[in-house]
Backbone as ProteinMPNN parsed JSONL, in Angstrom:
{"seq_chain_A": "XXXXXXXXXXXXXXXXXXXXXXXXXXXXXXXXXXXXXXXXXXXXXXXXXXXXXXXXXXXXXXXXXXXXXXXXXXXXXXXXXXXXXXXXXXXXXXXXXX", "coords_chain_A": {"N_chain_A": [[86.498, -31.904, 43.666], [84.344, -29.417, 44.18], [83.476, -28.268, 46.904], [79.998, -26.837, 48.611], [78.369, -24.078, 48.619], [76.121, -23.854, 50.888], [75.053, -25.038, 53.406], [74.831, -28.622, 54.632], [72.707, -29.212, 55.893], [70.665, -27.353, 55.556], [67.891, -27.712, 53.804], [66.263, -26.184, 52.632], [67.876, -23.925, 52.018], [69.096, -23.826, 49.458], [66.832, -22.937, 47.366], [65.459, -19.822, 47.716], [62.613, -19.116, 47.733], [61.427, -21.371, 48.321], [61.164, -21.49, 50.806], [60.746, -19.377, 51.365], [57.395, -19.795, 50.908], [57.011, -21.771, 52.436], [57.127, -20.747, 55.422], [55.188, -19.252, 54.793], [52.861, -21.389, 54.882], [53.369, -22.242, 57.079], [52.854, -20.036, 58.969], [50.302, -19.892, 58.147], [49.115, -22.425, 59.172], [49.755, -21.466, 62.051], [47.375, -19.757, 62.257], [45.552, -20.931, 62.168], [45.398, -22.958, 63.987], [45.522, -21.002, 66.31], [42.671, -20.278, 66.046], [41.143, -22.396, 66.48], [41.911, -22.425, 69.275], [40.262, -20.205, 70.32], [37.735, -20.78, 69.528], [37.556, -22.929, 71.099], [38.403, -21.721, 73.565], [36.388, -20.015, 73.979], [33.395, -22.309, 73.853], [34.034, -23.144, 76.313], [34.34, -21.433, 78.322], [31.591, -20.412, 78.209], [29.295, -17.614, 77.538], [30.639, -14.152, 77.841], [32.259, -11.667, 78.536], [34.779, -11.287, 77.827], [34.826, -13.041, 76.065], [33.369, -12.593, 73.855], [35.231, -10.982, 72.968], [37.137, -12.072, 72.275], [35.755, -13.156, 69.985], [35.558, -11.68, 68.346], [37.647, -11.445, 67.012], [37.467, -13.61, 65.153], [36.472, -13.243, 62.937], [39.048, -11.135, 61.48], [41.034, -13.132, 61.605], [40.059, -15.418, 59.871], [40.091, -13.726, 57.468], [42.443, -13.153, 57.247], [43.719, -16.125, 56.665], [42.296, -16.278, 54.188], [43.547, -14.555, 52.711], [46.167, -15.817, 52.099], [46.181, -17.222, 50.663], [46.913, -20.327, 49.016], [48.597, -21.153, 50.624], [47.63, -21.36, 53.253], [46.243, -23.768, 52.251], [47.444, -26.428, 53.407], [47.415, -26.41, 56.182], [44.526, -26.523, 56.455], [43.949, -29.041, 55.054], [45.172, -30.408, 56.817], [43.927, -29.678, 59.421], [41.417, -30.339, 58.585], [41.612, -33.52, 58.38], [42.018, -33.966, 60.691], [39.651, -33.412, 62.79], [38.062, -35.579, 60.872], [38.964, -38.021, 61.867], [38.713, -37.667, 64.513], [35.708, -37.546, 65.233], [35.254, -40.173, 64.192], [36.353, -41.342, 66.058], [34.691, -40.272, 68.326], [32.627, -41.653, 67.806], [32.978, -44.244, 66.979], [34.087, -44.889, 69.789], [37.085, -45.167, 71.551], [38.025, -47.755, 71.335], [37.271, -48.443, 69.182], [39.094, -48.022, 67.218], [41.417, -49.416, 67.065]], "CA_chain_A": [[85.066, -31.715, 43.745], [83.892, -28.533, 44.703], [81.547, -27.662, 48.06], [78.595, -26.083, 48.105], [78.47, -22.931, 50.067], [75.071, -24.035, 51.471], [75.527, -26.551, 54.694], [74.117, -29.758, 54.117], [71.865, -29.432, 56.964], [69.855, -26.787, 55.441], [67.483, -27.731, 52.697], [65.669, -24.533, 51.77], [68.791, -22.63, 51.641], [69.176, -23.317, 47.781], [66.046, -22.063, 46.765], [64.966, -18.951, 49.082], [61.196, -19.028, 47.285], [60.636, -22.796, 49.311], [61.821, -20.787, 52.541], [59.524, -18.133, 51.946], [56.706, -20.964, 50.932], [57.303, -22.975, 53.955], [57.063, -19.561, 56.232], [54.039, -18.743, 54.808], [52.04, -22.308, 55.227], [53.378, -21.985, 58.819], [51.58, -19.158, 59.29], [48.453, -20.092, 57.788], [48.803, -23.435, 60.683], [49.38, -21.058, 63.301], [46.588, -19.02, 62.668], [44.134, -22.139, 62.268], [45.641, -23.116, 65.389], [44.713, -19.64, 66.977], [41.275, -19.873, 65.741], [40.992, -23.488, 67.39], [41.892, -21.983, 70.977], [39.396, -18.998, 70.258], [36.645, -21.342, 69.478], [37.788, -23.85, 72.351], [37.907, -20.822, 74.91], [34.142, -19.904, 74.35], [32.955, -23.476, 74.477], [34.451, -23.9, 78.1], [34.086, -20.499, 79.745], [30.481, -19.742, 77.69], [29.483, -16.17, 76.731], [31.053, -13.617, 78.745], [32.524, -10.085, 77.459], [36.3, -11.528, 77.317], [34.623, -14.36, 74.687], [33.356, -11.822, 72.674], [36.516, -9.828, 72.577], [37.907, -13.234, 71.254], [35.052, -13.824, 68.895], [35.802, -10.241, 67.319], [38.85, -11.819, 66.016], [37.625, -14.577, 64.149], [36.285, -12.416, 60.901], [40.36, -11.034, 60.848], [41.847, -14.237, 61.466], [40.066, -15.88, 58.626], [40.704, -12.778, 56.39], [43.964, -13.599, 57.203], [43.75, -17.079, 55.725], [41.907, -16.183, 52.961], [44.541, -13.78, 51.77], [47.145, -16.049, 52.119], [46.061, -18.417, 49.354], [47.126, -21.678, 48.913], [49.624, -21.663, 51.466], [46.425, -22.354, 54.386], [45.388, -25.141, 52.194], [48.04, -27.669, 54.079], [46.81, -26.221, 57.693], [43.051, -26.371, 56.184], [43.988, -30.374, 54.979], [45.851, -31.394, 58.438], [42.689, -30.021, 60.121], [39.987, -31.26, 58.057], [42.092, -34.889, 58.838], [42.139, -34.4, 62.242], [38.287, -33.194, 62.403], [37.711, -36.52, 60.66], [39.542, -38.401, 63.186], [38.417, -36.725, 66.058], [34.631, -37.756, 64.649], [35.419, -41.58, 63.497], [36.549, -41.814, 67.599], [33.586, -40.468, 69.182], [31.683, -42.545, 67.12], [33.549, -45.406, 67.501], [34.676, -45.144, 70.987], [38.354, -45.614, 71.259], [38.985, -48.77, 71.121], [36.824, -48.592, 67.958], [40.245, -47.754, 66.084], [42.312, -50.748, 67.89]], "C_chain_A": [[84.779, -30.461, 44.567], [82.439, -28.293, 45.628], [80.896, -26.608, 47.682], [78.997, -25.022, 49.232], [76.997, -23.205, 51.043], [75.554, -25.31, 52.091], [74.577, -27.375, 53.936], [72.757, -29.729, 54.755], [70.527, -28.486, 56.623], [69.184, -26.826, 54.043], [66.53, -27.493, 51.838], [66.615, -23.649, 51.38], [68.733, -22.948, 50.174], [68.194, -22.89, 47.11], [65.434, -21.154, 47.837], [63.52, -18.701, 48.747], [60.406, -20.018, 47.791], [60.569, -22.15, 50.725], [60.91, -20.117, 52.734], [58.137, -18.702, 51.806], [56.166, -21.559, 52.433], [56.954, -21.723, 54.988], [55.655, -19.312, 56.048], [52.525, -20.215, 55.207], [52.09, -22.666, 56.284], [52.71, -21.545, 59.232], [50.577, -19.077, 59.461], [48.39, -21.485, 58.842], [48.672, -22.948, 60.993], [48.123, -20.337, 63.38], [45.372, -20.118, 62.808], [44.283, -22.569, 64.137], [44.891, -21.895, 66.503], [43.034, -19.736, 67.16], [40.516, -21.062, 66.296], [40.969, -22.972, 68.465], [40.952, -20.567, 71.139], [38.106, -19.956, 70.333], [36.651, -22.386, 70.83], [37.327, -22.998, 73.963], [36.21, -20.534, 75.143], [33.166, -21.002, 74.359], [32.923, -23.76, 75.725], [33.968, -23.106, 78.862], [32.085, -19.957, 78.853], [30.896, -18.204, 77.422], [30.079, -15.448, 78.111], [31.711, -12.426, 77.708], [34.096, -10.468, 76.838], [35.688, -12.652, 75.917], [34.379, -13.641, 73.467], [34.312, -10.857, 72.28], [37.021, -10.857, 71.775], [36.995, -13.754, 69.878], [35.333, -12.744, 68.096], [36.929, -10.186, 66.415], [38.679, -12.826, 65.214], [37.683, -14.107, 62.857], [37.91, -12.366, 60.305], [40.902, -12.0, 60.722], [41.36, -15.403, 60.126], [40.044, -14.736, 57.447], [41.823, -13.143, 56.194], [44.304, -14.677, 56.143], [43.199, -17.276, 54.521], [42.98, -15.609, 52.002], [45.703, -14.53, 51.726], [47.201, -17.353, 51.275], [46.41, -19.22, 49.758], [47.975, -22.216, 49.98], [48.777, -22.513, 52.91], [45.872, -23.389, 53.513], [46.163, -26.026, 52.999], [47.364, -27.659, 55.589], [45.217, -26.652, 57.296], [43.018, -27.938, 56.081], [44.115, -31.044, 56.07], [44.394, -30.826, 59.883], [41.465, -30.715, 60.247], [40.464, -33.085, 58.334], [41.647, -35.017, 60.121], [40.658, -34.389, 62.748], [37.835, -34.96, 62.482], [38.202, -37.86, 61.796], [38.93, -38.584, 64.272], [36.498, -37.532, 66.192], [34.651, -39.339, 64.896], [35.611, -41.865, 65.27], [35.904, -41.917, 68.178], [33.044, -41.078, 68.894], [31.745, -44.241, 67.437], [33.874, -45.652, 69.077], [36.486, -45.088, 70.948], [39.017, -46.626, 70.932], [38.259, -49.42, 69.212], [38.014, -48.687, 66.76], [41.373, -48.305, 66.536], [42.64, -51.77, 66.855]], "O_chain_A": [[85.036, -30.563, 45.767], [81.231, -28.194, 45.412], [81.067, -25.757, 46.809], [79.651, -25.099, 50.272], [76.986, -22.531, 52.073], [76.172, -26.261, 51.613], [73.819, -27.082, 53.012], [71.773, -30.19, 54.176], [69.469, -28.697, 57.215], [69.677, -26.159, 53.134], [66.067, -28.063, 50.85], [66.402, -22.735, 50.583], [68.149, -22.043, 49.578], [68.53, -22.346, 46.059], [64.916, -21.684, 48.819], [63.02, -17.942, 49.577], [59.178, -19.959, 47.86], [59.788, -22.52, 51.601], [60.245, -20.021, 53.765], [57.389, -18.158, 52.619], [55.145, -21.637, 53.117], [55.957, -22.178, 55.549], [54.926, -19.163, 57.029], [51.44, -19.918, 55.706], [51.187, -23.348, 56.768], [51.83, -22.088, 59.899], [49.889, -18.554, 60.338], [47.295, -21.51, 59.404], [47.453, -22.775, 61.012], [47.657, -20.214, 64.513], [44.405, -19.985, 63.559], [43.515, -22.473, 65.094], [43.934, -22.041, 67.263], [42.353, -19.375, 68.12], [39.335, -20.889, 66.597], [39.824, -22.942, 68.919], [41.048, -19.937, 72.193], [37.425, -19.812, 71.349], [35.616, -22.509, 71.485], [36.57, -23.263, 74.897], [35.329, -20.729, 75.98], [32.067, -20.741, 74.85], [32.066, -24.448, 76.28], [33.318, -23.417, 79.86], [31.604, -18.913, 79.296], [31.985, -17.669, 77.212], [30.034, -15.982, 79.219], [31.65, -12.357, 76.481], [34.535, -10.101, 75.749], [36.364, -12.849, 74.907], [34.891, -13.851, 72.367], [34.168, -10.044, 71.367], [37.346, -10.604, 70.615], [37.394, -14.509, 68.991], [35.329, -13.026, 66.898], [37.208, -9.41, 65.501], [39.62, -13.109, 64.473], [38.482, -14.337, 61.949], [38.3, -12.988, 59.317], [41.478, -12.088, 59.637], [42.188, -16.095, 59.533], [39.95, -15.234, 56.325], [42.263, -13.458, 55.089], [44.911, -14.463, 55.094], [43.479, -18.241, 53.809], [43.252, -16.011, 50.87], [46.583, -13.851, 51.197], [48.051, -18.243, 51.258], [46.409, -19.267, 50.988], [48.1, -23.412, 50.243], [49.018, -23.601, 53.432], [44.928, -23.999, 54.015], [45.324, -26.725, 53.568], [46.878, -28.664, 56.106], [44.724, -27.285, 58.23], [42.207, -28.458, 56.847], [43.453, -32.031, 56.391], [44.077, -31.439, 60.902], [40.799, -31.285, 61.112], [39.527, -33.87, 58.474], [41.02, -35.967, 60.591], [40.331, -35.486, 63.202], [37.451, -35.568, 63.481], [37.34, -38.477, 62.421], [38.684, -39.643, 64.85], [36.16, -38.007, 67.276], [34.01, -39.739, 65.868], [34.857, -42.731, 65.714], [35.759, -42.953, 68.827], [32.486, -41.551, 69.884], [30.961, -45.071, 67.895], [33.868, -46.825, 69.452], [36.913, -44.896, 69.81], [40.141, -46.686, 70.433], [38.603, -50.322, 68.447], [37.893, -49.262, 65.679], [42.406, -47.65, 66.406], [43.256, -52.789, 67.168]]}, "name": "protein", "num_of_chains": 1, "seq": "XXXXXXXXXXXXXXXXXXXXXXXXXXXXXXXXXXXXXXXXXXXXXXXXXXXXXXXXXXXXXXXXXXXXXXXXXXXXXXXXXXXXXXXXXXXXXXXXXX"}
């Protein structure tokens, strides 16, 4: 029986188009993520000149995710979940979801 030259352990190596996939719907998280701690920072500290240096990045950072098609829909789904979540709690209270 002949091995594979690909370890077992890695299971994107046989197709390198899931790898580059998977890389790119990373991306499109981290930048949602980003754009969470941009919007979080100017909630806490209000307006101030550093907030608007950070608000000057939202336009690029959702350019960003626009151009990166389908791959921000999983980051766009696992937020809009959490969102809902986040919502259903305050509403409820916490022990509302006990």
């Amino acid at each position: 029986m002949p091995r594979s030259s690909q370890p077992r352990w890695l299971p994107l190596g046989a197709d390198p188009s899931l790898t580059v996939d998977a890389l790119a719907a990373s991306s499109a998280v981290f930048v949602l993520i980003y754009l969470v701690c941009i919007v979080s920072y100017v909630r806490s500290h209000g307006p101030s000149a550093g907030c608007v240096a950070n608000l000057a990045l939202l336009p690029v950072m959702a350019a960003a995710l626009v151009q990166s098609g389908t791959s921000s829909v999983y980051g766009i789904l696992v937020a809009a979940g959490c969102l809902a979540w986040s919502r259903t709690r305050a509403r409820n209270g916490p022990a509302g979801l006990a």
